[in-house]
PDB file of C-alpha atoms in Angstrom:
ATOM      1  CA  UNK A   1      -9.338   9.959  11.187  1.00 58.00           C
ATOM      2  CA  UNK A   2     -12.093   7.753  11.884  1.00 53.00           C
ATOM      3  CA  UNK A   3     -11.192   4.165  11.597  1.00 47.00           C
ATOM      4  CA  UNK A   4     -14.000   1.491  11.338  1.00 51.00           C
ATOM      5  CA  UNK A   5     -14.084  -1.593  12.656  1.00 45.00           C
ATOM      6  CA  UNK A   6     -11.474  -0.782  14.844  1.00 42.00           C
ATOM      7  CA  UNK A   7     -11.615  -4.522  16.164  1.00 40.00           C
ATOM      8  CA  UNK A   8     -11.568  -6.857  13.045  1.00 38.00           C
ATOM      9  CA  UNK A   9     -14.568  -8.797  12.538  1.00 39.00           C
ATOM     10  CA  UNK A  10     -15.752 -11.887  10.858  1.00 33.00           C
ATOM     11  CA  UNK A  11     -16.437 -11.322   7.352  1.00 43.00           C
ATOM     12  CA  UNK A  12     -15.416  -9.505   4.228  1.00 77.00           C
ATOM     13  CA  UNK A  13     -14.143  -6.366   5.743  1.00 91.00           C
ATOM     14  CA  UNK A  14     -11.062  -5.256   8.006  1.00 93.00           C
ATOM     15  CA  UNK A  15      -9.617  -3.100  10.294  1.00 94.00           C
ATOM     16  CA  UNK A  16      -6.281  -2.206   8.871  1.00 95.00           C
ATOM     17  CA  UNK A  17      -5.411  -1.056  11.838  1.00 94.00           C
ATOM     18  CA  UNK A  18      -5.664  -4.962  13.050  1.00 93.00           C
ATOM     19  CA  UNK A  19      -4.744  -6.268   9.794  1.00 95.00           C
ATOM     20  CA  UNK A  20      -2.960  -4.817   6.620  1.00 96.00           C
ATOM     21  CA  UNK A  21      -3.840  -4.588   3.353  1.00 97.00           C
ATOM     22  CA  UNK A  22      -2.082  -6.239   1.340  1.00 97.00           C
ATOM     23  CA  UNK A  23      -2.042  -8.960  -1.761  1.00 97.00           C
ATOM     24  CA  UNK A  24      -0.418 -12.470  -2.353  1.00 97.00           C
ATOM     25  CA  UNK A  25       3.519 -12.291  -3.182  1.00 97.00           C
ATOM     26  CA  UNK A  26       4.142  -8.673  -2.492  1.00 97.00           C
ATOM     27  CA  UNK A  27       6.197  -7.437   0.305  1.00 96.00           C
ATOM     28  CA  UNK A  28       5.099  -3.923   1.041  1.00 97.00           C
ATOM     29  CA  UNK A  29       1.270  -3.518   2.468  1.00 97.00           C
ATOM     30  CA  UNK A  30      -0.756  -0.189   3.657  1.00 98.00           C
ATOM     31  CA  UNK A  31      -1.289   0.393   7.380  1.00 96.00           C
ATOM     32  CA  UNK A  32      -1.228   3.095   9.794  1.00 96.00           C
ATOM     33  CA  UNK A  33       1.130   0.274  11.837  1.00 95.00           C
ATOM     34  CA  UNK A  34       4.794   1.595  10.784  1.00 94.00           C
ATOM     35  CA  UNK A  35       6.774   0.045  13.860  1.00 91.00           C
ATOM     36  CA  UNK A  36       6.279  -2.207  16.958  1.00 89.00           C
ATOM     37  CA  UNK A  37       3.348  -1.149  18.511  1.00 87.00           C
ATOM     38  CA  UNK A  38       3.592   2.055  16.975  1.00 92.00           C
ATOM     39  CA  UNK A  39       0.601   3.646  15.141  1.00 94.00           C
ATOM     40  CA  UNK A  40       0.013   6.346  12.590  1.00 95.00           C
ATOM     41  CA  UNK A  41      -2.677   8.963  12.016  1.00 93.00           C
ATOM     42  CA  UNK A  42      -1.936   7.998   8.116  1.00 96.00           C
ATOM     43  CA  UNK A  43      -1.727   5.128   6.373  1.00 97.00           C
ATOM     44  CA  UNK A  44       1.132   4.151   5.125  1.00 98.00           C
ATOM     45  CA  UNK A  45       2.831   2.083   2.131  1.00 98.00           C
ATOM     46  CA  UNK A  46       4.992   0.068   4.316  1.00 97.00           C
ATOM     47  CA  UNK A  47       7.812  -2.355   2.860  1.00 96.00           C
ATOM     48  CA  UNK A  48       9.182  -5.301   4.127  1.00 95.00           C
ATOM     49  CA  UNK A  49      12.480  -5.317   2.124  1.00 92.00           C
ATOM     50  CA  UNK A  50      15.391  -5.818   4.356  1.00 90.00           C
ATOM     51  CA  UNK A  51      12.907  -5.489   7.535  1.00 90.00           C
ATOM     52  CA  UNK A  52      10.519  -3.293   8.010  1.00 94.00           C
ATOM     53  CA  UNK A  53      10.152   0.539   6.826  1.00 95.00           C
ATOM     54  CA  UNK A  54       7.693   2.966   6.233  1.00 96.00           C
ATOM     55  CA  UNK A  55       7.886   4.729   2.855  1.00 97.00           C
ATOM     56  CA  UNK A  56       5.222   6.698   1.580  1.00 98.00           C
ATOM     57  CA  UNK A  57       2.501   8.407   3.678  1.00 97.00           C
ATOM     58  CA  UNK A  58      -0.769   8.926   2.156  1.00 98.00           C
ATOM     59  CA  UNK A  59      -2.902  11.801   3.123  1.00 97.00           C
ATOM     60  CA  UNK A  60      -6.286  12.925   2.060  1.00 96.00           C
ATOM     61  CA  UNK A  61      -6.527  16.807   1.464  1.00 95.00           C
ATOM     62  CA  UNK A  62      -8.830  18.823  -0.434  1.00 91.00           C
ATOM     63  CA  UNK A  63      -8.734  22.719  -0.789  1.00 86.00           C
ATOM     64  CA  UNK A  64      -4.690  22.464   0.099  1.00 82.00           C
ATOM     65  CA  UNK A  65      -5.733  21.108   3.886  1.00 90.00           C
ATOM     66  CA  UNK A  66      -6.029  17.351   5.574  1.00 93.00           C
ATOM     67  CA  UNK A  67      -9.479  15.723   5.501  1.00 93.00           C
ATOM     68  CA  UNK A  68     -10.751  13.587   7.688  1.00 94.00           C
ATOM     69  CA  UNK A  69     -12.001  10.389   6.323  1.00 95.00           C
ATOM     70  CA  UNK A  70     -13.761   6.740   7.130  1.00 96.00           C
ATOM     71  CA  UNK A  71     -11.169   4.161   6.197  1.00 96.00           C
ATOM     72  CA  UNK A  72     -13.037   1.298   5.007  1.00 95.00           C
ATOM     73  CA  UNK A  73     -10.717  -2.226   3.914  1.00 96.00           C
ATOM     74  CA  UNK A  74     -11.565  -5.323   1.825  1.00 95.00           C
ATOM     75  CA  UNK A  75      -9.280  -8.059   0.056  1.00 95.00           C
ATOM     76  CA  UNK A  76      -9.731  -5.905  -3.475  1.00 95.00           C
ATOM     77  CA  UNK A  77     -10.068  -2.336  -1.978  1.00 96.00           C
ATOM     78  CA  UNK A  78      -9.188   0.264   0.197  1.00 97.00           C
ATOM     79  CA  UNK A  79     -11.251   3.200   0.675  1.00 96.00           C
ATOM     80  CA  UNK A  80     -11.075   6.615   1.864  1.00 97.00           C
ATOM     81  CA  UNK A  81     -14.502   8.543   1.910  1.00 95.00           C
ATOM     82  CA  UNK A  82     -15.712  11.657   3.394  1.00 93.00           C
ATOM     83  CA  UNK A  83     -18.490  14.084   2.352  1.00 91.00           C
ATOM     84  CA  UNK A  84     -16.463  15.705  -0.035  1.00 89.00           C
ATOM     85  CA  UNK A  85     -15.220  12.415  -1.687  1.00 93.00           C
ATOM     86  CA  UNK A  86     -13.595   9.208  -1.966  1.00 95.00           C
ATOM     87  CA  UNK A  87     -10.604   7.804  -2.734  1.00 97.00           C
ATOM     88  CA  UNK A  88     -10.061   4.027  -3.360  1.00 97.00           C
ATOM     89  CA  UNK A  89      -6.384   1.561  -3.884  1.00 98.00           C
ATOM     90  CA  UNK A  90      -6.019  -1.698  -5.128  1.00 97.00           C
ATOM     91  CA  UNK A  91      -3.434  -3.841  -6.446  1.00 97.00           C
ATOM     92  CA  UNK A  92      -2.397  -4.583  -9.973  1.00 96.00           C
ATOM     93  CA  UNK A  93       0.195  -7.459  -9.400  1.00 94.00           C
ATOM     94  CA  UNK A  94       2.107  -7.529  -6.773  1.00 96.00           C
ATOM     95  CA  UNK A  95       4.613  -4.611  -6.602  1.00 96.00           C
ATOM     96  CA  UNK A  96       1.660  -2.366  -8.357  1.00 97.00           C
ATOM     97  CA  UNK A  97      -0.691  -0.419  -7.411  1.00 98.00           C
ATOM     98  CA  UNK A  98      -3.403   1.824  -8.416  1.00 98.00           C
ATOM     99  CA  UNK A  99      -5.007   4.878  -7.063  1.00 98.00           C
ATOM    100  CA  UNK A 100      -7.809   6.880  -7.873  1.00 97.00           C
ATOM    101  CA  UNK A 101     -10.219   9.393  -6.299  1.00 96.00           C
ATOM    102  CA  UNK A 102     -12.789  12.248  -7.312  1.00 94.00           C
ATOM    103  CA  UNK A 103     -13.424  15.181  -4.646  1.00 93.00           C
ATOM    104  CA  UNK A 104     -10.670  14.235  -2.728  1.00 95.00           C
ATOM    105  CA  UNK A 105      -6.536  14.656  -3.464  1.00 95.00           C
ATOM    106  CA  UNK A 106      -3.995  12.811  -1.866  1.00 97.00           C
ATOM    107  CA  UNK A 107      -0.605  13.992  -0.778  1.00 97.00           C
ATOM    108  CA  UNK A 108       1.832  11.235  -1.092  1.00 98.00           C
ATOM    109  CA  UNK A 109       4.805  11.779   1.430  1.00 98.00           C
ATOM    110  CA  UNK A 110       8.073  10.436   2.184  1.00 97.00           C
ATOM    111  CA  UNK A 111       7.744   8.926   5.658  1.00 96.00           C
ATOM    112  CA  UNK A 112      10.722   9.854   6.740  1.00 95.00           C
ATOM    113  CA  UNK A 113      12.097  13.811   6.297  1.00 95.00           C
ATOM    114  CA  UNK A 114      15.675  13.196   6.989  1.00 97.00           C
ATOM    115  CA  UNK A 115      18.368  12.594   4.055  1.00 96.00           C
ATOM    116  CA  UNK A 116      22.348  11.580   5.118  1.00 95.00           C
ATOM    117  CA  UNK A 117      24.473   9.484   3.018  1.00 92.00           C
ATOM    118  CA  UNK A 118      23.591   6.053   4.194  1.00 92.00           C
ATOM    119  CA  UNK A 119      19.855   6.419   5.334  1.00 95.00           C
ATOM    120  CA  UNK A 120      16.410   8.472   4.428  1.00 95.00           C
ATOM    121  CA  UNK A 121      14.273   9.493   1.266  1.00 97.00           C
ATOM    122  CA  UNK A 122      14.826  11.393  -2.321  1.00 97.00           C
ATOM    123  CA  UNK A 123      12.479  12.087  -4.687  1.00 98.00           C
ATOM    124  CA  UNK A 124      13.812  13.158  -8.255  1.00 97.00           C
ATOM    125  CA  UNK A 125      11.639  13.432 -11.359  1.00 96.00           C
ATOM    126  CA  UNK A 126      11.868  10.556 -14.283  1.00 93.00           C
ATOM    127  CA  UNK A 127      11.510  12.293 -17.346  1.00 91.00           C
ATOM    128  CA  UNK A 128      11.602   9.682 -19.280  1.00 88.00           C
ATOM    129  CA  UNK A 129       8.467   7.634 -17.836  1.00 86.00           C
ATOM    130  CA  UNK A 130       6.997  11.019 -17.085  1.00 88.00           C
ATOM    131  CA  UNK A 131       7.343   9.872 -13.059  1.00 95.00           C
ATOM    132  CA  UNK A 132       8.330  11.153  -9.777  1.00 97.00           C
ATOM    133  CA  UNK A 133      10.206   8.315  -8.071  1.00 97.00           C
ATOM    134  CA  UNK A 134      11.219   7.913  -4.585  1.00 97.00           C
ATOM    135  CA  UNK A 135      14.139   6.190  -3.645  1.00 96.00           C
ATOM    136  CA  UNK A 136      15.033   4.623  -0.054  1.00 96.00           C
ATOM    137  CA  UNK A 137      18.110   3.364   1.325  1.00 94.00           C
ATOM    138  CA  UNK A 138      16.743   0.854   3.937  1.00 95.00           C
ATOM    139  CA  UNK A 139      14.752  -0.780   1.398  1.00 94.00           C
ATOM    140  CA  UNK A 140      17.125  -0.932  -1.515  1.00 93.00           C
ATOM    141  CA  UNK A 141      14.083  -0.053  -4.000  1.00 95.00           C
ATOM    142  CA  UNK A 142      12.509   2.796  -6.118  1.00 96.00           C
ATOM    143  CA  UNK A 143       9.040   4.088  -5.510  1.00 97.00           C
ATOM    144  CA  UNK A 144       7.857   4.856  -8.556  1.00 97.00           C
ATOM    145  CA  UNK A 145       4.584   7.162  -8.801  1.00 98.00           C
ATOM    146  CA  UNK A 146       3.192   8.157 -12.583  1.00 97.00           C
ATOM    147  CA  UNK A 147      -0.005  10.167 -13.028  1.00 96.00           C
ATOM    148  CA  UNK A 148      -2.567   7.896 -15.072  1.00 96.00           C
ATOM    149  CA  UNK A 149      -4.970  10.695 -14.804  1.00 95.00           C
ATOM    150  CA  UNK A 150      -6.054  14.437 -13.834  1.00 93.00           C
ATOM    151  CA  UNK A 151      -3.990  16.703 -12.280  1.00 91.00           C
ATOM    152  CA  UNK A 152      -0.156  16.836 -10.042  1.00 94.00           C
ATOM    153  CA  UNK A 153      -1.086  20.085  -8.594  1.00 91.00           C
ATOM    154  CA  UNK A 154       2.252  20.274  -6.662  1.00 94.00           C
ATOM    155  CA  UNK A 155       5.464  19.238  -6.100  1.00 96.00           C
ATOM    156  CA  UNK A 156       7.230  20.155  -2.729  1.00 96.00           C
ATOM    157  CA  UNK A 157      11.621  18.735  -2.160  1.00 96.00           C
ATOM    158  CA  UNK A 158      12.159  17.272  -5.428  1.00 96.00           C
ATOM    159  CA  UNK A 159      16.140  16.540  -5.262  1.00 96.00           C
ATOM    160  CA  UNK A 160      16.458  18.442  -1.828  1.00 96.00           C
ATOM    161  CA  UNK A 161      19.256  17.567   0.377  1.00 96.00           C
ATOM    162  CA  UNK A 162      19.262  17.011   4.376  1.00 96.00           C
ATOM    163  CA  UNK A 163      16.001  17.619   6.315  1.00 97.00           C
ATOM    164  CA  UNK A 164      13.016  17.965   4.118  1.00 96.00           C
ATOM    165  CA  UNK A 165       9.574  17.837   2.989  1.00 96.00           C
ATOM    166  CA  UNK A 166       9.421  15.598  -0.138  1.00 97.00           C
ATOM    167  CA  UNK A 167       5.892  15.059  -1.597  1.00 97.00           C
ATOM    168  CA  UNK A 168       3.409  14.642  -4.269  1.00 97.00           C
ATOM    169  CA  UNK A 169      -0.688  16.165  -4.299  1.00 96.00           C
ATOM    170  CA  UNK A 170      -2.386  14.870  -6.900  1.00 96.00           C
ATOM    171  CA  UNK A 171      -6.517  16.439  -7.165  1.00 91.00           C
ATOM    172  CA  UNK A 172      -7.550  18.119  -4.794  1.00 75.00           C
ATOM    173  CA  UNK A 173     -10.950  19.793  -6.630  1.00 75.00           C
ATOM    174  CA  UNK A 174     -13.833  17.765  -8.471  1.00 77.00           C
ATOM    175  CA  UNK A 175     -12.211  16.584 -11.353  1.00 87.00           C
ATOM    176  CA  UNK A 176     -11.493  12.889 -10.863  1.00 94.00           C
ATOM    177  CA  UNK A 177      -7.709  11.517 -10.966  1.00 96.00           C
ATOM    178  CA  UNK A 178      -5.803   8.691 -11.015  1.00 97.00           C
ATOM    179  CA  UNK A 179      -2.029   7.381 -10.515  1.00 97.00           C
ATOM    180  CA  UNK A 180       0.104   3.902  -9.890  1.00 97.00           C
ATOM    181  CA  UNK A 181       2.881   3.518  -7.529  1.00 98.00           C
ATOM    182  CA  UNK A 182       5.390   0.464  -8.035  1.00 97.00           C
ATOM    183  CA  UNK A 183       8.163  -0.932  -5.846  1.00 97.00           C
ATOM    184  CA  UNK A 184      10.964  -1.092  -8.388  1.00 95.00           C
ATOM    185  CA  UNK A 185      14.199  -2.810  -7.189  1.00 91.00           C
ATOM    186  CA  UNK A 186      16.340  -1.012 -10.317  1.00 86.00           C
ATOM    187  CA  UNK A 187      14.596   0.355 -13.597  1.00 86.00           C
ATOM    188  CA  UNK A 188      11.576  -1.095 -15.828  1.00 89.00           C
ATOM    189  CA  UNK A 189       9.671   0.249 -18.634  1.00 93.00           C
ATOM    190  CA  UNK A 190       7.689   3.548 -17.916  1.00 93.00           C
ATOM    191  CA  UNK A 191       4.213   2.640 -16.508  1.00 93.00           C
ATOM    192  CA  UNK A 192       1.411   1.846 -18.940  1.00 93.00           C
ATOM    193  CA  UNK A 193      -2.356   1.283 -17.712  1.00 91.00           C
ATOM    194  CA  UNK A 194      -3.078  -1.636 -19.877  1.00 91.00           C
ATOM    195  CA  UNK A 195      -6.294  -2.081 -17.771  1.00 95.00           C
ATOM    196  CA  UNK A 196      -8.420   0.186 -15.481  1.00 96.00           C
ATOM    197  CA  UNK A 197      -9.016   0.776 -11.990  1.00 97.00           C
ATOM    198  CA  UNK A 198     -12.137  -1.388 -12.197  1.00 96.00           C
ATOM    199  CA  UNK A 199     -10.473  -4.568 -14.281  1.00 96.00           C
ATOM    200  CA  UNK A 200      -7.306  -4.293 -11.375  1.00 97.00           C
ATOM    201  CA  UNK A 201      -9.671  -4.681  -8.181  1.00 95.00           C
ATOM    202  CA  UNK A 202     -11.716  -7.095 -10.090  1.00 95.00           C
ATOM    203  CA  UNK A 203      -8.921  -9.151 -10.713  1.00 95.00           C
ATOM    204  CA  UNK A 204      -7.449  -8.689  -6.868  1.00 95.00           C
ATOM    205  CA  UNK A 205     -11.237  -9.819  -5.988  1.00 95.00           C
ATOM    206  CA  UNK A 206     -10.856 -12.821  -8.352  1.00 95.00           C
ATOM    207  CA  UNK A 207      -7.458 -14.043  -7.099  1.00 95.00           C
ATOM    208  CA  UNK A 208      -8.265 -14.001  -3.387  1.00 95.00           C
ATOM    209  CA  UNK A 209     -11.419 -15.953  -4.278  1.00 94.00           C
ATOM    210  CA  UNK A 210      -9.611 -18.986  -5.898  1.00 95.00           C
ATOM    211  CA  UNK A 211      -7.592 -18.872  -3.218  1.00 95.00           C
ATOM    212  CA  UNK A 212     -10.138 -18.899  -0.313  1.00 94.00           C
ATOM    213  CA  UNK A 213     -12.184 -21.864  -2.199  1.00 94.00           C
ATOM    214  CA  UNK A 214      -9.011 -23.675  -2.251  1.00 95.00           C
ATOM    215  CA  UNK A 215      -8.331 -23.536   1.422  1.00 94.00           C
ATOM    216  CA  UNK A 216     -11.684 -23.281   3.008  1.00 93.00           C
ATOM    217  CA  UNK A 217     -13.770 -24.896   0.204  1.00 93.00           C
ATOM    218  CA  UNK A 218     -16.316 -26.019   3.218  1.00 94.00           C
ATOM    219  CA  UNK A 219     -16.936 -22.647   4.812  1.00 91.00           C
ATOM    220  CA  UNK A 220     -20.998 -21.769   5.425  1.00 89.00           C
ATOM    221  CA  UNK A 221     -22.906 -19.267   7.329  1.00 87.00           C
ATOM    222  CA  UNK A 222     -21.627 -21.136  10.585  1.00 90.00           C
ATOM    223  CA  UNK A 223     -17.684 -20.228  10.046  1.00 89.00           C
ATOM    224  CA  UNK A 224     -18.249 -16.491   9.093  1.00 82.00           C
ATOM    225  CA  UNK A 225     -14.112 -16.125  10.580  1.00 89.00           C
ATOM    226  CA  UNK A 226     -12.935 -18.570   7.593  1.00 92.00           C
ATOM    227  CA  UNK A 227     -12.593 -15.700   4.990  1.00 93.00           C
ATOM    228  CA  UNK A 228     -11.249 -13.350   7.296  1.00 93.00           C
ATOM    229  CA  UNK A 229      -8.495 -15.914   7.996  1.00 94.00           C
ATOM    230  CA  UNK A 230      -8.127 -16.887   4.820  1.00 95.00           C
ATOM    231  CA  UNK A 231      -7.107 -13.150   3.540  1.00 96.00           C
ATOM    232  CA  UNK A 232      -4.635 -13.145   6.490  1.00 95.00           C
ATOM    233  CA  UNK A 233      -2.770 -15.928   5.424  1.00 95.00           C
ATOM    234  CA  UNK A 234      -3.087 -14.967   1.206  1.00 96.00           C
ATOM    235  CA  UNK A 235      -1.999 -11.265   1.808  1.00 96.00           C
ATOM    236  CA  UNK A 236       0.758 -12.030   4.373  1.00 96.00           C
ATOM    237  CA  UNK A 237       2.308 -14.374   1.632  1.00 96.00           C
ATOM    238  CA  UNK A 238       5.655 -13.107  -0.148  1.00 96.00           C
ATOM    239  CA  UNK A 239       7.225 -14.169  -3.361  1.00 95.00           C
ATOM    240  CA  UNK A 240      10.997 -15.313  -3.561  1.00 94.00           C
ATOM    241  CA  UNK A 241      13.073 -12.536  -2.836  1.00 89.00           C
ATOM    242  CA  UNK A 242      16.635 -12.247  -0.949  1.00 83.00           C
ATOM    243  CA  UNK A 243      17.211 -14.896   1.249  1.00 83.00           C
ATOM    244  CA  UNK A 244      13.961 -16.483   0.768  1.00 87.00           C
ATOM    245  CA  UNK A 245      14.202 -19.022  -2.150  1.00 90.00           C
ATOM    246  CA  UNK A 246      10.753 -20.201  -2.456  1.00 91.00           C
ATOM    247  CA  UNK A 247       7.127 -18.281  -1.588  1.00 94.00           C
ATOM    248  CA  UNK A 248       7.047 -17.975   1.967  1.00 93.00           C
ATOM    249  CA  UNK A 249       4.393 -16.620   4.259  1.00 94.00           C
ATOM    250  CA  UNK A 250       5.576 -14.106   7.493  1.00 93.00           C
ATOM    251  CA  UNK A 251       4.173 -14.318  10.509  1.00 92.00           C
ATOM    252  CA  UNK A 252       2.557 -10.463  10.058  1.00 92.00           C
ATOM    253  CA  UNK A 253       3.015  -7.894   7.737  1.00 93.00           C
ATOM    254  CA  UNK A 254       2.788  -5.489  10.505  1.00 91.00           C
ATOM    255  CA  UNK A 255       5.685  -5.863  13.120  1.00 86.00           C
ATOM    256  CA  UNK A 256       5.690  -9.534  12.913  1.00 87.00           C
ATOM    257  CA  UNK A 257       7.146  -9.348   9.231  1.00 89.00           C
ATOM    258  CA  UNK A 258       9.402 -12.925  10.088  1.00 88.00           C
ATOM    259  CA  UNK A 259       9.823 -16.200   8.484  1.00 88.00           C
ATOM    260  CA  UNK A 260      10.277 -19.138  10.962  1.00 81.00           C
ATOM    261  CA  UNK A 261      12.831 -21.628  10.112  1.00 73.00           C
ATOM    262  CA  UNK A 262      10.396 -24.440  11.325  1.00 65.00           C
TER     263      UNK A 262
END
């Protein structure tokens, strides 16, 4: 996996490997960071519910096998590209998201393999929003993935017990596809794309922009950190949740993932 920018710079785009992707008021981010100083070859969808917890892995694979990729981050998008394809996230809300791609698929993973009655992953099938949803005891929430678009080509430890594989591959040849992932705390309303890829990142663009003229309404060519900055402090924000009674902002959504009581 190539990662660029592997020291964040100045500017409009990120190493998520130095900071995570993320949006304003939700509490799970993408990263390859899933643990103190620990780093993945994947990114992760990482949650911050009850502490911190790695939940989903997302790989790229074409032809049934891994690709390797350039991982390229802004506030709005997160990319995935390679010679054979892209692949691209962004938020819709904040316990949404969206993902598309065209030459590439992506295996979505449990990050964890291991099931026992009080800890670990399952993955069961939602007829009735025409979903796969993952559920996770540390976090207390559902993982809800539904295909907008083209193909699931497979299914691997839906309802298995113990030690297990548990995943989703959705693509994987030309044809373009498409599917949202929420963080559900107990049931909702079957997904429904009442907007497109394009609209969501636009509006994720849009939101961090009132935002960053609202704190740093005198930035020029002679503060190029003061967006950078900005997006930390907009996507490590959280809405009220828990313990936390009012929007609060932790100290990192990597290991960090604290609110100070002064």
């Amino acid at each position: 996996m190539k990662w660029l920018m592997d020291v964040a710079k100045p500017g409009p785009e990120f190493s998520v490997r130095e900071i995570p992707f993320s949006y304003f008021g939700s509490w799970f981010n993408f990263s390859p960071v899933i643990g103190e100083r620990t780093y993945s070859d994947d990114i992760h969808l990482v949650s911050h519910q009850t502490g911190l917890h790695p939940v989903l892995r997302l790989v790229p694979v074409a032809g049934g096998a891994r690709v390797d990729t350039e991982i390229r981050a802004t506030p709005a998008r997160l990319t995935w590209s390679s010679e054979a394809g892209r692949i691209e996230l962004t938020f819709s809300g904040m316990d949404t998201i969206r993902v598309r791609g065209t030459g590439l698929g992506l295996l979505i993973a449990a990050a964890e393999r291991v099931l026992t009655p009080s800890s670990g992953p399952y993955l069961f099938c939602e007829p009735s929003a025409g979903a796969y949803v993952y559920t996770l005891y540390e976090t207390g929430r559902r993982y809800r993935v539904t295909r907008i678009s083209g193909a699931l080509s497979e299914v691997v430890g839906a309802q298995s017990l113990g030690s297990a594989e548990r995943s989703l591959t959705f693509g994987g040849d030309a044809a373009p596809w498409e599917v949202a992932i929420e963080e559900v705390e107990t049931a909702r309303e079957p997904f429904r794309a009442e907007q497109s890829f394009d609209d969501a990142a636009d509006q994720a663009r849009a939101a961090f922009a009132t935002f960053l003229e609202a704190v740093a309404p005198w930035r020029d060519a002679t503060t190029p950190a003061a967006d950078l900055a900005a997006y930390v402090l907009w996507s490590a924000t959280v809405r009220p949740a828990g313990f936390l009674s009012r929007t609060a902002v932790l100290m990192s959504k990597h290991w960090m993932n604290k609110v100070w009581s002064w």
